[in-house]
XYZ file of C-alpha atoms in Angstrom:
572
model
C 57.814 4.261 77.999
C 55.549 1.385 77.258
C 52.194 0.604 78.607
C 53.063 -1.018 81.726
C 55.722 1.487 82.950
C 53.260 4.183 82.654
C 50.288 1.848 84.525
C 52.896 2.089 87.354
C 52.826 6.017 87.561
C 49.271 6.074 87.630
C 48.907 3.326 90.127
C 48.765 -0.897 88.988
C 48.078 -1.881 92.776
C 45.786 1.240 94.490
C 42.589 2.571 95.040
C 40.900 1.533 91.519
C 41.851 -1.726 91.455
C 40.517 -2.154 94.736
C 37.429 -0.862 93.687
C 37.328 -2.962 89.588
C 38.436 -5.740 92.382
C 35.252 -5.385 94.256
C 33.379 -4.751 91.349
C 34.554 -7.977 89.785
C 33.672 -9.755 93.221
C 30.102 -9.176 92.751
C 30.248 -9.959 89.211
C 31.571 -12.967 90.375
C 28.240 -13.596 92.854
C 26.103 -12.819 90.091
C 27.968 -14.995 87.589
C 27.594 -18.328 89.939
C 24.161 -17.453 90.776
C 23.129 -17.360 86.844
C 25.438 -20.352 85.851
C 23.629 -22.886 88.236
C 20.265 -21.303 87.918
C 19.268 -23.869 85.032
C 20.295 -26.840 87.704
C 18.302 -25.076 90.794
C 15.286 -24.288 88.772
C 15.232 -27.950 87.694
C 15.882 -30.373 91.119
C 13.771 -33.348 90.809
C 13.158 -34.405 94.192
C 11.833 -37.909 95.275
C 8.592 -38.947 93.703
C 5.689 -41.033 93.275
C 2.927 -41.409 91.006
C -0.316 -40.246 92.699
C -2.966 -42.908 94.242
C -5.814 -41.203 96.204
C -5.081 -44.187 99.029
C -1.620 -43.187 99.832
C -2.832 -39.231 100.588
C -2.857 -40.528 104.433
C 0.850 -42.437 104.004
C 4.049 -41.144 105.262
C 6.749 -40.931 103.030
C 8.828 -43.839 104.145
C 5.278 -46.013 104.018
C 5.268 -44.856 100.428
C 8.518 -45.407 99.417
C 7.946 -48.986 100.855
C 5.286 -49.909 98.895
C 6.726 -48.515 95.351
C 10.293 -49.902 96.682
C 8.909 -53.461 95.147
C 8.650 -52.184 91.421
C 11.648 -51.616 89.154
C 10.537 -48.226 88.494
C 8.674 -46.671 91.453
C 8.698 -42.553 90.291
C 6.960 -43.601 87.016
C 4.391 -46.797 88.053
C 1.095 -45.959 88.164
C -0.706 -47.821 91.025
C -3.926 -49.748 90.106
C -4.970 -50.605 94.262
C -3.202 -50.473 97.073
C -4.391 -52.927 99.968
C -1.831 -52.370 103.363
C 1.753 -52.055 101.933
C 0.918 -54.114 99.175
C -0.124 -52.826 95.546
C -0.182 -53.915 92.413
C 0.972 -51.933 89.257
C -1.439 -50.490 86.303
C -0.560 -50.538 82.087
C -1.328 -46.784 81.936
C 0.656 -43.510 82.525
C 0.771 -41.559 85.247
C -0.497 -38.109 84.843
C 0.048 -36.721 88.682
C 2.592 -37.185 91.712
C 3.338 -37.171 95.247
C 6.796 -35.069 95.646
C 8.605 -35.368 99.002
C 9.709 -31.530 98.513
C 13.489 -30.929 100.126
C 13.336 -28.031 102.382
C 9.412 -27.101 100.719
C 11.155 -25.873 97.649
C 9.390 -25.900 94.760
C 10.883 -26.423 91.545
C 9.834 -26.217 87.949
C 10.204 -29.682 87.302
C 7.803 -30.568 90.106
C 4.835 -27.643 89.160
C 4.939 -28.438 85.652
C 5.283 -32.365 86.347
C 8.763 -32.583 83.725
C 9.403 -35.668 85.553
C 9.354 -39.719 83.906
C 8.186 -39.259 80.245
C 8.334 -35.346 80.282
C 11.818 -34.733 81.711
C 13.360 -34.322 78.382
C 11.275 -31.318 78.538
C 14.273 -29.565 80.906
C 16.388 -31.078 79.481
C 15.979 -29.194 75.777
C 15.763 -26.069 77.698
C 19.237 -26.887 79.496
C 20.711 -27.717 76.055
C 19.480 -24.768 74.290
C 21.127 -22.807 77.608
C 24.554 -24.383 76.341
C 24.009 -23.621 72.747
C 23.104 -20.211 73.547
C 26.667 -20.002 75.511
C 28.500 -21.138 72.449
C 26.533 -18.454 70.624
C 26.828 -15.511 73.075
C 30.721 -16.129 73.690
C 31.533 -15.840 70.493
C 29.118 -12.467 69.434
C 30.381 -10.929 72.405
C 33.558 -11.786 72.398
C 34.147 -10.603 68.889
C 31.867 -7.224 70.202
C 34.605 -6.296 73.035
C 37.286 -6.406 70.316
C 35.196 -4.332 68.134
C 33.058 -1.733 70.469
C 35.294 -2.352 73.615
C 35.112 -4.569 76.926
C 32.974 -2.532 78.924
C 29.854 -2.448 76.290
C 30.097 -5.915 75.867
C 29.882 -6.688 79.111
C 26.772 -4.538 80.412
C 24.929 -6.102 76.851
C 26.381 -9.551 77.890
C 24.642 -8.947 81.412
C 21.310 -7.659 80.119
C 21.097 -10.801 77.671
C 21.300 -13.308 81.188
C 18.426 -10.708 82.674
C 15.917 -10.801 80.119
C 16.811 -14.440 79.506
C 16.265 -15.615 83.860
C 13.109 -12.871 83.954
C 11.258 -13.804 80.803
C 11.549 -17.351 82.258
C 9.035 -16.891 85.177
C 6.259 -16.668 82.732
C 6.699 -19.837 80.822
C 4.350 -22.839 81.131
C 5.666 -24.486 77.669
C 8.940 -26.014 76.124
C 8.786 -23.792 73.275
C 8.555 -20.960 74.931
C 11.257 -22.171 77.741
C 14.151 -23.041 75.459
C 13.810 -19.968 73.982
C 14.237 -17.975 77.137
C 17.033 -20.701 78.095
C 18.926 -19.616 74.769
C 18.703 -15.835 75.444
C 19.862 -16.513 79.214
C 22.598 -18.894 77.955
C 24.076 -15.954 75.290
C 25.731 -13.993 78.478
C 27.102 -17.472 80.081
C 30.872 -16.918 80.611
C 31.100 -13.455 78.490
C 29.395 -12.000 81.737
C 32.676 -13.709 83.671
C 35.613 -13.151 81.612
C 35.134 -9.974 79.982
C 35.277 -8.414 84.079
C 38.480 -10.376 84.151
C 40.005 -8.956 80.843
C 39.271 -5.653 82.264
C 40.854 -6.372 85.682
C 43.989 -8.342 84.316
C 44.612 -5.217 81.877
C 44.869 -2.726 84.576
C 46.527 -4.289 87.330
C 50.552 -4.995 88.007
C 51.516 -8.389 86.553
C 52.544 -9.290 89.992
C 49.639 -8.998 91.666
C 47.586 -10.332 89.201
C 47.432 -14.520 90.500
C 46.453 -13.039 94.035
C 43.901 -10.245 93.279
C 41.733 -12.459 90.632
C 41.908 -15.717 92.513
C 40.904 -14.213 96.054
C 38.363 -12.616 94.317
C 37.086 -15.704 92.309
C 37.672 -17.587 95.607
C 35.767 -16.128 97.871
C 33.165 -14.284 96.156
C 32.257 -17.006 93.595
C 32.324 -19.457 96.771
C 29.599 -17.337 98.633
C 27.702 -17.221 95.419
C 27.670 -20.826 95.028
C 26.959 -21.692 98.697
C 24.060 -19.402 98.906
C 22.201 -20.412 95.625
C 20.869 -23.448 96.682
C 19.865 -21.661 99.624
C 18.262 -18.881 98.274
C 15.968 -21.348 96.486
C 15.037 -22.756 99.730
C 14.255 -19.032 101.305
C 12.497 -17.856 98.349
C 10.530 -21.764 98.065
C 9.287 -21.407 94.637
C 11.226 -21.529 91.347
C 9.625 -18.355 90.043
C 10.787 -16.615 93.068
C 14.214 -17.622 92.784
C 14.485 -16.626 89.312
C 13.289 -12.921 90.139
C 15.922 -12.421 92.987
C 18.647 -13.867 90.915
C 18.120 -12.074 87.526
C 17.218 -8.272 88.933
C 21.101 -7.920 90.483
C 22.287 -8.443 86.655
C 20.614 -4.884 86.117
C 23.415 -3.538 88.348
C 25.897 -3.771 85.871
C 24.704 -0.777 83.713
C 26.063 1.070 86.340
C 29.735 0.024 86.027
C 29.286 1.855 83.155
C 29.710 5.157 84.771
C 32.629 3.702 86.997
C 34.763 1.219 85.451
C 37.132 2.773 82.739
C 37.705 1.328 79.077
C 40.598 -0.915 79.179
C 43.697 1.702 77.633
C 45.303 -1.574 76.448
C 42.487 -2.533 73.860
C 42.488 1.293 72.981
C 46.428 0.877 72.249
C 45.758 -1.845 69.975
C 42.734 0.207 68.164
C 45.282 3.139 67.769
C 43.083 5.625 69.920
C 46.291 6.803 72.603
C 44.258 9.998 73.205
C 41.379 7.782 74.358
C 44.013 5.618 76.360
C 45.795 8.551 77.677
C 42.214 9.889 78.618
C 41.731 6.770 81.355
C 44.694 6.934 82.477
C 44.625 10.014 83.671
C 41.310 9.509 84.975
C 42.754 6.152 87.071
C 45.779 8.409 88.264
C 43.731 10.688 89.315
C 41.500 8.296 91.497
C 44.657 6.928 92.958
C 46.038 10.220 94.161
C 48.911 9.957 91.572
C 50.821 13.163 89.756
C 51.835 12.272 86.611
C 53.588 14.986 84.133
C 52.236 15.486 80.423
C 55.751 14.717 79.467
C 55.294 11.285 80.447
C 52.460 11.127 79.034
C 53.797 12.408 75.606
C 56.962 10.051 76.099
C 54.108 7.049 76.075
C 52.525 8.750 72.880
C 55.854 8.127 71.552
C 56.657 4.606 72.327
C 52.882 3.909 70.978
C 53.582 5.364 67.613
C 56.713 3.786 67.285
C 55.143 0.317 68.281
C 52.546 1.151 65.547
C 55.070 1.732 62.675
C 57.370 -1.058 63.584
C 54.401 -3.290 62.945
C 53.019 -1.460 59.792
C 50.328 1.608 60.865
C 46.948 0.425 61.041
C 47.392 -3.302 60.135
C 47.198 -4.172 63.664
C 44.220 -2.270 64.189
C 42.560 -5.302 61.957
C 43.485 -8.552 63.558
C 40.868 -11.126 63.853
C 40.374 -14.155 65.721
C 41.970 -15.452 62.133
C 45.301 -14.196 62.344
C 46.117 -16.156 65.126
C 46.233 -19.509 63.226
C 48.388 -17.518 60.429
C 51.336 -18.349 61.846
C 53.300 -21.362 63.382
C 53.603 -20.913 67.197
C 50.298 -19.031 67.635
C 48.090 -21.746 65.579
C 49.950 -24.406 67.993
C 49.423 -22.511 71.441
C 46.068 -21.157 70.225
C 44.798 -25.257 69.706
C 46.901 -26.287 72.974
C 44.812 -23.774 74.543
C 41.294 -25.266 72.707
C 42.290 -28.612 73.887
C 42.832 -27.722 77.379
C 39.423 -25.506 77.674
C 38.080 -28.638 76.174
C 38.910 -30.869 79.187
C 38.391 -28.459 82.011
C 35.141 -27.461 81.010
C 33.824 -31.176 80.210
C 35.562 -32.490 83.632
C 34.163 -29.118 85.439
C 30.773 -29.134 84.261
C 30.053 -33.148 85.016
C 31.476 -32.957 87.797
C 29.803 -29.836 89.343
C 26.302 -30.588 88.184
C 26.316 -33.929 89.598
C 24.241 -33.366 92.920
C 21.343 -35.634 92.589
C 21.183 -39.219 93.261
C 23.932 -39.833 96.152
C 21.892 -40.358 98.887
C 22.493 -36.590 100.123
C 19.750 -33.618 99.647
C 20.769 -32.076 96.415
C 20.816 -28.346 98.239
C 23.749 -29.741 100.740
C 25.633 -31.366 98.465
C 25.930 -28.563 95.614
C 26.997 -26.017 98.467
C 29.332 -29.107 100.149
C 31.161 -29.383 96.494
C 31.484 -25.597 96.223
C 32.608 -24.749 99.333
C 36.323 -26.398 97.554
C 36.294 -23.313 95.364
C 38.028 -21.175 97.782
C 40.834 -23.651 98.492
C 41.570 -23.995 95.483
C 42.004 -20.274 94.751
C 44.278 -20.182 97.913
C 46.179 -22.558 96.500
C 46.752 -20.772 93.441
C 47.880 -17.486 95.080
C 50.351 -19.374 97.214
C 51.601 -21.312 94.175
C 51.018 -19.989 90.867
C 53.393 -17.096 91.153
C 56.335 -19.494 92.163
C 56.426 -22.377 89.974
C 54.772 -20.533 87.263
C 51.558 -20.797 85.073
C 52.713 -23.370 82.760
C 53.467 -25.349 85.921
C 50.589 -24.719 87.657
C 47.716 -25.601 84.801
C 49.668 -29.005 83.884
C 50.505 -29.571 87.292
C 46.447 -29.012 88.350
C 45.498 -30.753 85.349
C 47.360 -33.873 86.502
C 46.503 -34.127 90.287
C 42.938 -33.228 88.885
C 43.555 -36.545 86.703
C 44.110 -38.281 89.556
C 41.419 -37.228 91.777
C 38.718 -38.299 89.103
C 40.037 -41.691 88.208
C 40.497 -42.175 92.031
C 36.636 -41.076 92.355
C 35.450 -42.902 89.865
C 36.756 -46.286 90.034
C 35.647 -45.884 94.334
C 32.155 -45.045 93.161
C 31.777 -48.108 91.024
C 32.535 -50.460 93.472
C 29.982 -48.713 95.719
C 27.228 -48.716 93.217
C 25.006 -51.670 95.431
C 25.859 -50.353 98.643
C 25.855 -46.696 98.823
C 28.251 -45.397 100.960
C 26.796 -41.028 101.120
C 29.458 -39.784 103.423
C 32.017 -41.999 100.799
C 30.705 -40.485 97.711
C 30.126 -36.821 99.342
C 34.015 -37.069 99.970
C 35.138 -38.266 97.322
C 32.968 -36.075 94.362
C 34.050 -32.813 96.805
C 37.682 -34.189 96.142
C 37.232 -34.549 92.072
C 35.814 -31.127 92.235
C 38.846 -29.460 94.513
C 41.021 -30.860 91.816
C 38.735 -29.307 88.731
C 38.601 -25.983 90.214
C 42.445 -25.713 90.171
C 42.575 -26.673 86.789
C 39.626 -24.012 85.502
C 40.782 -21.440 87.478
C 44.528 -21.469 86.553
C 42.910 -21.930 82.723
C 41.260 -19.188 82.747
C 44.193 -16.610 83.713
C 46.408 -18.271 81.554
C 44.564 -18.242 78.314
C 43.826 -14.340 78.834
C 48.226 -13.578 79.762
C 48.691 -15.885 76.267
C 46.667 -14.675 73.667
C 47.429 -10.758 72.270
C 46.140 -7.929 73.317
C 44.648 -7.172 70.016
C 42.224 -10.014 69.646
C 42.557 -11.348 73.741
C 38.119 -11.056 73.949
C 37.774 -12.610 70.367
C 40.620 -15.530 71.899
C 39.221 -16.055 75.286
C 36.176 -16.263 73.565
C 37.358 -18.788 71.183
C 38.494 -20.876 74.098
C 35.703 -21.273 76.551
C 33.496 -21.728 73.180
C 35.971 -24.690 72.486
C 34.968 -25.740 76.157
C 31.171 -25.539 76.141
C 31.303 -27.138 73.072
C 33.042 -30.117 74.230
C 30.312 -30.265 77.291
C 27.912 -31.846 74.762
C 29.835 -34.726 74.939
C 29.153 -35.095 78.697
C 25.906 -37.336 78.201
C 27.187 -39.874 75.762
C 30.248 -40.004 78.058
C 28.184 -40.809 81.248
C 26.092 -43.157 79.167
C 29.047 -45.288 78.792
C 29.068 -45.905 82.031
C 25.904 -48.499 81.541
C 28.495 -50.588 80.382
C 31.337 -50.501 82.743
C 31.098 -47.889 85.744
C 34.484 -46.728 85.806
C 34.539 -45.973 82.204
C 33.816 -42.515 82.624
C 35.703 -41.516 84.902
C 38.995 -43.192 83.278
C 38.001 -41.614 80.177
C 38.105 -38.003 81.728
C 41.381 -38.966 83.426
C 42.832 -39.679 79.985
C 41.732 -36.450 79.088
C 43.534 -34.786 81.748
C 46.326 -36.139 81.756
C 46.514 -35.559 78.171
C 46.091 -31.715 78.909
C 48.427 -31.477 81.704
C 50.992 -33.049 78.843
C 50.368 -30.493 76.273
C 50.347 -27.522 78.853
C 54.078 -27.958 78.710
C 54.476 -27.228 75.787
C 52.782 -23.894 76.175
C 55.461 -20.553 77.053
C 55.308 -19.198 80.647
C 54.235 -15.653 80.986
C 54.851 -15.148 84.971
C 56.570 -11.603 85.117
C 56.573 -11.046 81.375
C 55.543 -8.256 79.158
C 52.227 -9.927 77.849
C 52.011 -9.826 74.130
C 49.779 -6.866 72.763
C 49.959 -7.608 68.988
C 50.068 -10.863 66.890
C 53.711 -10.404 65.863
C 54.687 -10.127 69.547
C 52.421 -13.527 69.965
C 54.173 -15.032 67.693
C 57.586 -14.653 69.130
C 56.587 -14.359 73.113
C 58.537 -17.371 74.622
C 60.203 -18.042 71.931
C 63.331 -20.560 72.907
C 61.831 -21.775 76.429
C 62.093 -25.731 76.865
C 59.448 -27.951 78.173
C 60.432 -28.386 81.559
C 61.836 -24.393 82.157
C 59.958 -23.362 85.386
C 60.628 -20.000 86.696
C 60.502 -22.183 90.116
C 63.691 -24.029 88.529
C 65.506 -21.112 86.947
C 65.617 -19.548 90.118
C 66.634 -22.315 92.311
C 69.337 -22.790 89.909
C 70.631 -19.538 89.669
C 70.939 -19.218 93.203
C 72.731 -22.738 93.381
C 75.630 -20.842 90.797
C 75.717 -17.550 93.352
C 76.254 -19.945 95.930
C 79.033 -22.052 94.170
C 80.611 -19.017 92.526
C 80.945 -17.317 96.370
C 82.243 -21.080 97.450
C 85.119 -20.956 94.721
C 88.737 -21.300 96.710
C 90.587 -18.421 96.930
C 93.318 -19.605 94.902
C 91.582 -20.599 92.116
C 89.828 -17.060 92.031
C 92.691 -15.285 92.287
C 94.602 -17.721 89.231
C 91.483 -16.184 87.361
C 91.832 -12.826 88.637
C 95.953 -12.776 87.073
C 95.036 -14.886 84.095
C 92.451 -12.096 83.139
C 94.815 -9.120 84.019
C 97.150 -11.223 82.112
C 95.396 -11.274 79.142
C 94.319 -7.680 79.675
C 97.883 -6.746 79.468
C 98.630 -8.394 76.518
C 96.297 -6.807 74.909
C 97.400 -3.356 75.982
C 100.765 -4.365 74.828
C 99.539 -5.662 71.074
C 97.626 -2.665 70.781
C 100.780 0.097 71.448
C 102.448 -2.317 69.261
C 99.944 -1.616 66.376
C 100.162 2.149 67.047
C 104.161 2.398 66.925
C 103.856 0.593 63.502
């Protein structure tokens, strides 16, 4: 009886995975809330420098008179006679900030704006370093210690990272705080959805996780922008948004280890031990026998593949052997794109014409859409399908986007751009969300948080690269966007060549990594398997009589024959 038989006595689809299902909903709020906090904290909203005769001025009389220098938010006004002024050699030290919605960010108290924005800047660099850093401690922590410890510690990094922040006044002492927050980016995400996937029935795996990660990450996203604007200071925001992430310590005394990773560590008494706890919350009677018919199948498992030599697999051994090392860098590539193409894309609020508090919660209001789409399609043409199918039409979107927005770069069309950067992000969402549950069904039980945290390292990583490629646009607008295109349509390519795991027995060890899929073609959908075995039924119950019954004799024929040869034999 393996793992997944015995899941199904103790309940895959009942009370407790309603509950880890809930549970992983508000990990989900929390998540978007401390993602985007580096972007809320740091909205730069219109500005002036400061000129004691324009204290009286509205903002549209200001805006008029700085409209006539190439660089109104940074000229320093040396008089100002009517609507006409003339500009000063020297710095400006102080502003006038036409606050959206009164909110107050750091940018604007601490005046990082014109020569001092690179001070946020740093700090939102060092948040994306400390990702990079944090993934891959933690992720190499679950596989060591277990999921659940690594995900309260993950947690408590993002708290004291978001609290310690209210009390900075200098760049030093910001970045720093930005790294510590950064260290629980993602691990505070995925390691919840390890421990969800491993408990729950394969089947209902596309449409638990993605309602979840639709509509809770969804409200999370819509109301952070807003929650800025009800708390209306920076420091404010950052307090209500890092206290939830205490919370978590509590799953401690609800959520259960995951019994897979304790299969792979060769602790079946510990597994045993939740799994009678999670029957138990489900209301299900399940005999020791079965348990001790599990034992068995686990202990055979481990000496087919060599006693405790499994117990030691590293993020290493999956680039040991052939098929692994290609799906394990088809996977890096693909976490690559998403999270470049998701992270530009998503950020990019400011500067269309639109206050940036509507159009973050516009673009994220696409998130749930796109997780509806993924429980109506994912489970029938398949997770290979789906991430190179998303990755493509995401392709599309972004080259479509891009090439509209720079033909629109003299005359600003908001409503246009609003549209169309909603659009790109519809078509980014598919693509990270289907990622994300098919890099955790891929890699092995074994090393599945060092893997996924190999992966989304691989994609934060590759964010870096999101300036340099937005500075090419200074050259040619569209390049950009056609650039990302090529990148997704390079991943939707290479996603075929990846196995499908819909309704398979995930791999739980490297060896079984190494041969999961083995023999499956490019273009073998379960979609197309099925609509092709039901196109034989049909023509096998459409056969003529005749020719079924010619069959029928030539087969007893032949069956005779052989009854015939084999009295034969026996005389002789």
């Amino acid at each position: 009886m393996d793992f997944d038989k015995i899941l199904g006595k103790c309940g895959d689809f009942n009370r407790y995975q309603l509950l880890i299902l809930a549970l992983f909903g508000l990990v989900n709020i929390m998540v978007s809330m401390h993602y985007f906090t580096q972007t809320v904290i740091s909205f730069v909203p219109d500005h002036w420098c400061y000129h004691e005769k324009l204290e009286n001025r509205s903002y549209d009389e200001i805006a008029a008179i700085y409209s006539k220098f190439p660089n109104p938010s940074c000229t320093l006004l040396s008089d100002v006679n009517g609507l006409n002024a003339t500009a000063s050699t020297e710095k400006c030290s102080k502003w006038i900030y036409k606050y959206d919605f009164g909110y107050r960010s750091m940018n604007t108290e601490l005046n990082w704006v014109c020569d001092a924005s690179y001070k946020s800047t740093i700090g939102q660099s060092l948040f994306f370093i400390g990702s990079v850093v944090g993934t891959l401690f933690y992720g190499l922590l679950s596989d060591k210690i277990g999921r659940l410890p690594a995900l309260i510690l993950s947690n408590f990094s993002g708290f004291v990272g978001d609290f310690s922040t209210i009390f900075t006044k200098q760049v030093t002492t910001f970045t720093l705080c930005r790294f510590i927050s950064g260290l629980a980016a993602d691990t505070n995400f995925y390691l919840m959805y390890i421990i969800v996937l491993e408990y729950m029935r394969p089947t209902m795996r596309t449409l638990g996780l993605n309602i979840a990660v639709g509509v809770f990450y969804t409200l999370g996203l819509v109301f952070t922008p807003w929650l800025a604007v009800l708390t209306g200071h920076w420091q404010y925001y950052l307090a209500s948004t890092s206290l939830p992430l205490l919370l978590i310590i509590l799953f401690y005394f609800v959520i259960q280890e995951s019994a897979q990773w304790l299969v792979t560590r060769n602790d079946v008494d510990g597994a045993i031990k939740r799994l009678k706890r999670v029957a138990k919350f489900n209301g299900r009677h399940v005999t020791q026998a079965e348990f001790d018919e599990f034992r068995k199948y686990c202990q055979k498992q481990r000496e087919k593949h060599g006693g405790d030599d499994q117990k030691h697999s590293s993020l290493i051994d999956m680039f040991r052997t052939p098929r692994m090392r290609k799906h394990t860098l088809i996977l890096f590539f693909k976490s690559m794109v998403i999270t470049l193409c998701y992270d530009v894309v998503s950020r990019n609020v400011e500067g269309m014409g639109i206050s940036p508090f509507v159009m973050f919660s516009l673009s994220a209001l696409v998130v749930l859409p796109s997780s509806l789409m993924l429980v109506l399609l994912q489970d029938r043409i398949g997770r290979k399908g789906m991430a190179s199918g998303s990755l493509l039409v995401g392709g599309f979107f972004t080259v479509a986007a891009g090439i509209a927005i720079a033909y629109q770069q003299h005359n600003h069309n908001a409503v246009l751009l609003a549209c169309l950067t909603v659009a790109a992000r519809f078509g980014v969402a598919i693509s990270y969300e289907s990622g994300s549950q098919y890099a955790t069904e891929l890699i092995p039980t074994c090393v599945r948080g060092q893997g996924v945290a190999a992966v989304h390292v691989a994609g934060f990583a590759a964010s870096f690269l999101a300036p340099y490629i937005l500075w090419l646009g200074t050259f040619f607008k569209a390049a950009p966007s056609l650039i990302l295109g090529v990148l997704f349509f390079s991943g939707s390519f290479v996603c075929l060549l990846l196995p499908e795991t819909l309704n398979k027995t995930l791999p739980k060890t490297i060896e079984e990594g190494e041969v999961f899929g083995k023999g499956e073609r490019m273009f073998d959908f379960p979609c197309l398997s099925q609509q092709n075995k039901k196109s034989e039924d049909k023509n096998s119950e459409q056969e003529p009589y005749s020719k079924r019954k010619r069959n029928q004799s030539l087969t007893i024929g032949l069956e005779c024959n052989h009854e015939t040869d084999a009295n034969r034999n026996s005389y002789t």
